[in-house]
Amino acid sequence: MNQNYSIERGTSKIRILLAILLILVAGLAAGPLLLSANDLDHLIVLFIYIILAIAWNALAGYGGLVSVGQQAFFGIGAYAAIRLSYYGMPVYLALPLGGVAGAAAAWVASLFMLQLRGGEFAIGMWVLATLIQQLVSLDPLIQGSTGTSLLVLNHFSPAARRADTYWLTLAVLLGLLGLLFLLLRSRQGAAMQAIRDDEEAARSVGVAVAPTKRLVFVFAGFGAGMAGALWLAASITFQPGTYFGVQWTAYMIFMVLVGGIGTFEGPILGALLFFALETMFGATGVWYLIGLGAAAVGFALFAPRGIWGALEARMGWRLLPVGYRLVLVPESQHDAAASAAVQFDSHA
Amino acid sequence: MTKSNDQSRSGGSSRRQVLATGLGAAGMGAASTLLPTRRAWAGAEKKLKIGFISPRTGPLAGFGEADPFVLDLARKSLAKGLTIGGDTYEVVFLDRDTQSDPTRASQLAKDLINGAKIDMMLTTSTPEVVNPVADACEAAGMPCLSTIEPWESWYFGRGAKPGQPCPFKWSYHFCFGVEQFAQTYLSSWNGDVKTNRKVAALAPNDADGNAVRQHLFPILRKAGFDVIDPGGYEDGATDFSAQIAHFKREKCEILTTFPIPPDFTRFWRQAAQQGLTRQMKIVEVAKTGLFPSQIEVLGPLGYRIAAAAYWHPVFPYASPVSGLTSAQLATAYEHQSGHQWQQQLGASMSLIDAGIAALKASGMPTNKVALAASMGKLKTTTTVGVVDFTTGPVPHVATTILIGAQWIKSKPGSKYKLDYNTIENIEDRKVPVQAKLLPYRMA
């Protein structure tokens, strides 16, 4: 090997993009001062969709765990928040604890669910979600499938409550993105991506598969639990059938498959797309759902890496530096900048 | 919608004319130009936006079937505007379909409140629609009037606690409740059909099921009926063999049930296969059997099923908004849609009747506090009868009547397969009784 090489995490373009992202985040944080109530309501929904998408992507994209039962944690998050607030806990403390409850439930479930593989795991999670829904329905507060409402939120003025919920949702979203970002850049992240690419191979080179999967599972449980608690804050009504409905997982799968499974940016793109489609075509009812299903199947069959995956493969785009790039510097042109960049962590 | 657009356009042109006239006559003094201008503004610019959320598609579509007709009727009736406190308002209905999805109901409500900036919300039909919408309104400070969900599910299913102050400020609900079921059931079952007073009670573990288990069954027991309750089942259950065997063993001759419609179809077919239907003398359903289509799917098993009615064309009440009597309303619907009348027709009409009455009584319909206060004091007669919020069982609730009624095979030559006759009227003696309760029998 005569070639010199260097390893870099980002390019100068990425630094510009990061600056743009920071400005965007600052703009979003100022939302309640600038935007109408209607815009805020919609942004809250969009943020929750993104949270759901990144949680499911972490699970399926990086952990290789395809679950159709993530609504279990979505429901637990909302249920825990409402239960705690009825015990007298301040509501804006109870809501984040809903996410913690989701994470705790995921940790307990991981003890036995992660023994299952592939299809068994997927269906087993659905069964678990149904079981948890039945258990929650036994709580006299929830009154079977009647449900109840988070009435304490009505003590705040509509504008204050909307702004608080918006900021909480934005903070959770950024926190989860940051956590995932750091996780992916850490040793654990390398292990996660190795498991994603080939579980057996990862095990053979000494990756601790079980603890890594558990970490991802708990992360996804926290994300879904937080999303459930935030959804409750936005809609007030808790009816178990709605929160434990399998449609939440269907939405997650759609967003991740279409956006780009196993990429950092893909689920965000998928959530934006899903949100836009719902806004435009949601009123058409059955046809909208058929369209969503068909699109998800189409992507799974013909573009398994989703929109972002395809863009990344073709253009080498990468908004956030979560991987490494190997930059080859040919001997004849020592001073030349990167003439060929090979992605170190490509999916192929 | 096109109608209202046309109106505002013509209103705009008349304003321009008035302004032109006013400018031409400017020399005659400010006062003379101001007056006509203000009147023209009143006609063209004052608008009342009313949100109307109901289920039109999905599993609850039966409830929303007549809503386009009712809304169309209301739009035509109010085309000339609504005069309140000397001002004339253009009335715009923004109707939305929840697709039977509570999540969507909540989103639609928020869109109407914050996006379309409505002045009042109307919503109807089942806890899956009404509760999320009422909660969204309560949270946003939007006056909301609703109906067709037993009031206990609306009140206690949204976090209110018995014996504690009412936690609601903006949402109001009028509907029958457990007490109305009890009265009409006791009146029907103590009538001409003699039974052993053993009641098979099949209620799911859901909002309505738990409400009747806690409140209705004890009343029936106190009235001397032996209520056999095998316990709650989950909505969507596929096998009712255990319950059927239990009811057969107890030799029940009356059935009372509160299932979602597909569950009842399944239960009743299994009951026929396993011989339960033969011992039944009175079959009293609620939540299902509201609409002809839900009984027609049962074929001959559906004849002589009784189901209390919250509205019927024989009701002696007219709609103040449309001016139609109950009989005229049913005929107009059958004529226009080609479908048999159904009871949600009257209920949806009454929701608009009560909403418009509240707007009028408020004096200041665009003032949300005034409007909510007028809902709390509302006492008016609508298509379904008297709606009186001053005498409700709990604050923010008014009760309406239920009348015993029974599905029977229609007479030869009828356009429709079934007739639905009133059989008792204990809750409102003004409602005519058309027939006597007939013992259940498979045709």
PDB file of C-alpha atoms in Angstrom, chain A residues 140-269:
ATOM      1  CA  PRO A 140     -60.735   1.187  37.387  1.00  0.00           C
ATOM      2  CA  LEU A 141     -59.473   4.610  36.300  1.00  0.00           C
ATOM      3  CA  ILE A 142     -59.528   3.472  32.670  1.00  0.00           C
ATOM      4  CA  GLN A 143     -62.939   1.725  33.016  1.00  0.00           C
ATOM      5  CA  GLY A 144     -62.482  -1.079  30.485  1.00  0.00           C
ATOM      6  CA  SER A 145     -62.289   0.343  26.989  1.00  0.00           C
ATOM      7  CA  THR A 146     -64.161   3.488  28.083  1.00  0.00           C
ATOM      8  CA  GLY A 147     -60.993   5.393  28.874  1.00  0.00           C
ATOM      9  CA  THR A 148     -60.699   8.724  30.594  1.00  0.00           C
ATOM     10  CA  SER A 149     -59.266  12.153  29.902  1.00  0.00           C
ATOM     11  CA  LEU A 150     -56.226  14.040  31.158  1.00  0.00           C
ATOM     12  CA  LEU A 151     -58.384  16.794  32.591  1.00  0.00           C
ATOM     13  CA  VAL A 152     -55.625  18.484  34.605  1.00  0.00           C
ATOM     14  CA  LEU A 153     -54.295  19.917  31.346  1.00  0.00           C
ATOM     15  CA  ASN A 154     -57.447  22.027  31.131  1.00  0.00           C
ATOM     16  CA  HIS A 155     -56.210  24.035  34.118  1.00  0.00           C
ATOM     17  CA  PHE A 156     -53.690  25.711  31.819  1.00  0.00           C
ATOM     18  CA  SER A 157     -54.824  28.305  29.310  1.00  0.00           C
ATOM     19  CA  PRO A 158     -55.029  26.871  25.783  1.00  0.00           C
ATOM     20  CA  ALA A 159     -52.127  29.001  24.519  1.00  0.00           C
ATOM     21  CA  ALA A 160     -49.843  28.176  27.459  1.00  0.00           C
ATOM     22  CA  ARG A 161     -50.637  24.489  27.259  1.00  0.00           C
ATOM     23  CA  ARG A 162     -50.055  24.399  23.530  1.00  0.00           C
ATOM     24  CA  ALA A 163     -46.720  26.173  23.848  1.00  0.00           C
ATOM     25  CA  ASP A 164     -45.585  23.937  26.726  1.00  0.00           C
ATOM     26  CA  THR A 165     -46.580  20.776  24.859  1.00  0.00           C
ATOM     27  CA  TYR A 166     -44.841  22.067  21.745  1.00  0.00           C
ATOM     28  CA  TRP A 167     -41.602  22.803  23.566  1.00  0.00           C
ATOM     29  CA  LEU A 168     -41.703  19.486  25.397  1.00  0.00           C
ATOM     30  CA  THR A 169     -42.260  17.643  22.112  1.00  0.00           C
ATOM     31  CA  LEU A 170     -39.470  19.542  20.384  1.00  0.00           C
ATOM     32  CA  ALA A 171     -37.121  18.921  23.321  1.00  0.00           C
ATOM     33  CA  VAL A 172     -37.878  15.207  23.311  1.00  0.00           C
ATOM     34  CA  LEU A 173     -37.388  15.031  19.554  1.00  0.00           C
ATOM     35  CA  LEU A 174     -34.036  16.824  19.655  1.00  0.00           C
ATOM     36  CA  GLY A 175     -32.989  14.859  22.720  1.00  0.00           C
ATOM     37  CA  LEU A 176     -33.738  11.542  21.032  1.00  0.00           C
ATOM     38  CA  LEU A 177     -31.989  12.604  17.829  1.00  0.00           C
ATOM     39  CA  GLY A 178     -28.974  13.734  19.851  1.00  0.00           C
ATOM     40  CA  LEU A 179     -28.943  10.530  21.859  1.00  0.00           C
ATOM     41  CA  LEU A 180     -29.140   8.411  18.729  1.00  0.00           C
ATOM     42  CA  PHE A 181     -26.441  10.513  17.099  1.00  0.00           C
ATOM     43  CA  LEU A 182     -24.062  10.023  20.026  1.00  0.00           C
ATOM     44  CA  LEU A 183     -25.004   6.362  20.270  1.00  0.00           C
ATOM     45  CA  LEU A 184     -24.241   5.778  16.601  1.00  0.00           C
ATOM     46  CA  ARG A 185     -20.846   7.469  16.905  1.00  0.00           C
ATOM     47  CA  SER A 186     -19.937   5.434  19.968  1.00  0.00           C
ATOM     48  CA  ARG A 187     -18.581   1.929  20.251  1.00  0.00           C
ATOM     49  CA  GLN A 188     -22.172   0.754  20.779  1.00  0.00           C
ATOM     50  CA  GLY A 189     -23.079   2.389  17.484  1.00  0.00           C
ATOM     51  CA  ALA A 190     -20.452   0.442  15.634  1.00  0.00           C
ATOM     52  CA  ALA A 191     -21.781  -2.711  17.257  1.00  0.00           C
ATOM     53  CA  MET A 192     -25.359  -1.789  16.293  1.00  0.00           C
ATOM     54  CA  GLN A 193     -24.407  -1.210  12.685  1.00  0.00           C
ATOM     55  CA  ALA A 194     -22.440  -4.431  12.590  1.00  0.00           C
ATOM     56  CA  ILE A 195     -25.480  -6.328  13.878  1.00  0.00           C
ATOM     57  CA  ARG A 196     -27.652  -4.566  11.321  1.00  0.00           C
ATOM     58  CA  ASP A 197     -25.379  -5.726   8.500  1.00  0.00           C
ATOM     59  CA  ASP A 198     -24.903  -9.312   9.671  1.00  0.00           C
ATOM     60  CA  GLU A 199     -25.726 -10.557  13.127  1.00  0.00           C
ATOM     61  CA  GLU A 200     -23.734 -13.800  12.896  1.00  0.00           C
ATOM     62  CA  ALA A 201     -20.668 -12.055  11.519  1.00  0.00           C
ATOM     63  CA  ALA A 202     -20.878  -9.443  14.257  1.00  0.00           C
ATOM     64  CA  ARG A 203     -21.060 -12.121  16.904  1.00  0.00           C
ATOM     65  CA  SER A 204     -18.076 -13.904  15.393  1.00  0.00           C
ATOM     66  CA  VAL A 205     -15.890 -10.803  15.649  1.00  0.00           C
ATOM     67  CA  GLY A 206     -16.779 -10.343  19.283  1.00  0.00           C
ATOM     68  CA  VAL A 207     -19.696  -7.914  19.249  1.00  0.00           C
ATOM     69  CA  ALA A 208     -21.833  -8.369  22.350  1.00  0.00           C
ATOM     70  CA  VAL A 209     -25.069  -8.932  20.450  1.00  0.00           C
ATOM     71  CA  ALA A 210     -27.561  -9.424  23.289  1.00  0.00           C
ATOM     72  CA  PRO A 211     -26.736  -6.291  25.361  1.00  0.00           C
ATOM     73  CA  THR A 212     -26.604  -4.175  22.215  1.00  0.00           C
ATOM     74  CA  LYS A 213     -30.018  -5.378  21.077  1.00  0.00           C
ATOM     75  CA  ARG A 214     -31.420  -4.733  24.524  1.00  0.00           C
ATOM     76  CA  LEU A 215     -30.082  -1.191  24.442  1.00  0.00           C
ATOM     77  CA  VAL A 216     -31.774  -0.549  21.093  1.00  0.00           C
ATOM     78  CA  PHE A 217     -35.005  -2.143  22.302  1.00  0.00           C
ATOM     79  CA  VAL A 218     -35.112   0.039  25.410  1.00  0.00           C
ATOM     80  CA  PHE A 219     -34.299   3.134  23.325  1.00  0.00           C
ATOM     81  CA  ALA A 220     -37.213   2.308  20.992  1.00  0.00           C
ATOM     82  CA  GLY A 221     -39.500   1.688  23.982  1.00  0.00           C
ATOM     83  CA  PHE A 222     -38.574   5.063  25.413  1.00  0.00           C
ATOM     84  CA  GLY A 223     -39.227   6.793  22.089  1.00  0.00           C
ATOM     85  CA  ALA A 224     -42.634   5.154  21.605  1.00  0.00           C
ATOM     86  CA  GLY A 225     -43.572   5.776  25.252  1.00  0.00           C
ATOM     87  CA  MET A 226     -42.648   9.439  24.972  1.00  0.00           C
ATOM     88  CA  ALA A 227     -44.645   9.694  21.744  1.00  0.00           C
ATOM     89  CA  GLY A 228     -47.693   8.193  23.477  1.00  0.00           C
ATOM     90  CA  ALA A 229     -47.444  10.581  26.427  1.00  0.00           C
ATOM     91  CA  LEU A 230     -47.039  13.562  24.092  1.00  0.00           C
ATOM     92  CA  TRP A 231     -49.969  12.422  21.961  1.00  0.00           C
ATOM     93  CA  LEU A 232     -52.028  12.320  25.154  1.00  0.00           C
ATOM     94  CA  ALA A 233     -50.923  15.857  26.013  1.00  0.00           C
ATOM     95  CA  ALA A 234     -52.028  16.998  22.573  1.00  0.00           C
ATOM     96  CA  SER A 235     -55.389  15.211  22.466  1.00  0.00           C
ATOM     97  CA  ILE A 236     -56.395  14.877  26.192  1.00  0.00           C
ATOM     98  CA  THR A 237     -58.604  11.830  25.524  1.00  0.00           C
ATOM     99  CA  PHE A 238     -57.280   8.390  26.514  1.00  0.00           C
ATOM    100  CA  GLN A 239     -59.219   5.482  25.010  1.00  0.00           C
ATOM    101  CA  PRO A 240     -57.152   2.271  25.230  1.00  0.00           C
ATOM    102  CA  GLY A 241     -58.329   1.019  21.833  1.00  0.00           C
ATOM    103  CA  THR A 242     -56.886   4.115  20.189  1.00  0.00           C
ATOM    104  CA  TYR A 243     -53.505   4.124  21.925  1.00  0.00           C
ATOM    105  CA  PHE A 244     -52.894   0.380  21.738  1.00  0.00           C
ATOM    106  CA  GLY A 245     -54.059   0.207  18.097  1.00  0.00           C
ATOM    107  CA  VAL A 246     -51.715  -1.512  15.655  1.00  0.00           C
ATOM    108  CA  GLN A 247     -52.054   1.441  13.272  1.00  0.00           C
ATOM    109  CA  TRP A 248     -49.274   3.247  15.165  1.00  0.00           C
ATOM    110  CA  THR A 249     -46.805   0.538  14.243  1.00  0.00           C
ATOM    111  CA  ALA A 250     -48.124   0.519  10.680  1.00  0.00           C
ATOM    112  CA  TYR A 251     -47.387   4.255  10.476  1.00  0.00           C
ATOM    113  CA  MET A 252     -43.900   3.699  11.916  1.00  0.00           C
ATOM    114  CA  ILE A 253     -43.158   0.973   9.376  1.00  0.00           C
ATOM    115  CA  PHE A 254     -44.401   3.159   6.527  1.00  0.00           C
ATOM    116  CA  MET A 255     -42.303   6.146   7.563  1.00  0.00           C
ATOM    117  CA  VAL A 256     -39.151   4.096   8.025  1.00  0.00           C
ATOM    118  CA  LEU A 257     -39.507   1.932   4.911  1.00  0.00           C
ATOM    119  CA  VAL A 258     -40.292   4.848   2.633  1.00  0.00           C
ATOM    120  CA  GLY A 259     -37.821   7.240   4.213  1.00  0.00           C
ATOM    121  CA  GLY A 260     -34.914   4.815   4.361  1.00  0.00           C
ATOM    122  CA  ILE A 261     -34.405   2.068   6.906  1.00  0.00           C
ATOM    123  CA  GLY A 262     -31.090   1.971   8.716  1.00  0.00           C
ATOM    124  CA  THR A 263     -30.186   5.563   7.927  1.00  0.00           C
ATOM    125  CA  PHE A 264     -30.152   8.464  10.342  1.00  0.00           C
ATOM    126  CA  GLU A 265     -31.961  10.920   8.089  1.00  0.00           C
ATOM    127  CA  GLY A 266     -34.381   8.544   6.335  1.00  0.00           C
ATOM    128  CA  PRO A 267     -37.009   8.267   9.095  1.00  0.00           C
ATOM    129  CA  ILE A 268     -37.183  12.057   9.390  1.00  0.00           C
ATOM    130  CA  LEU A 269     -37.805  12.306   5.667  1.00  0.00           C
TER     131      LEU A 269
END
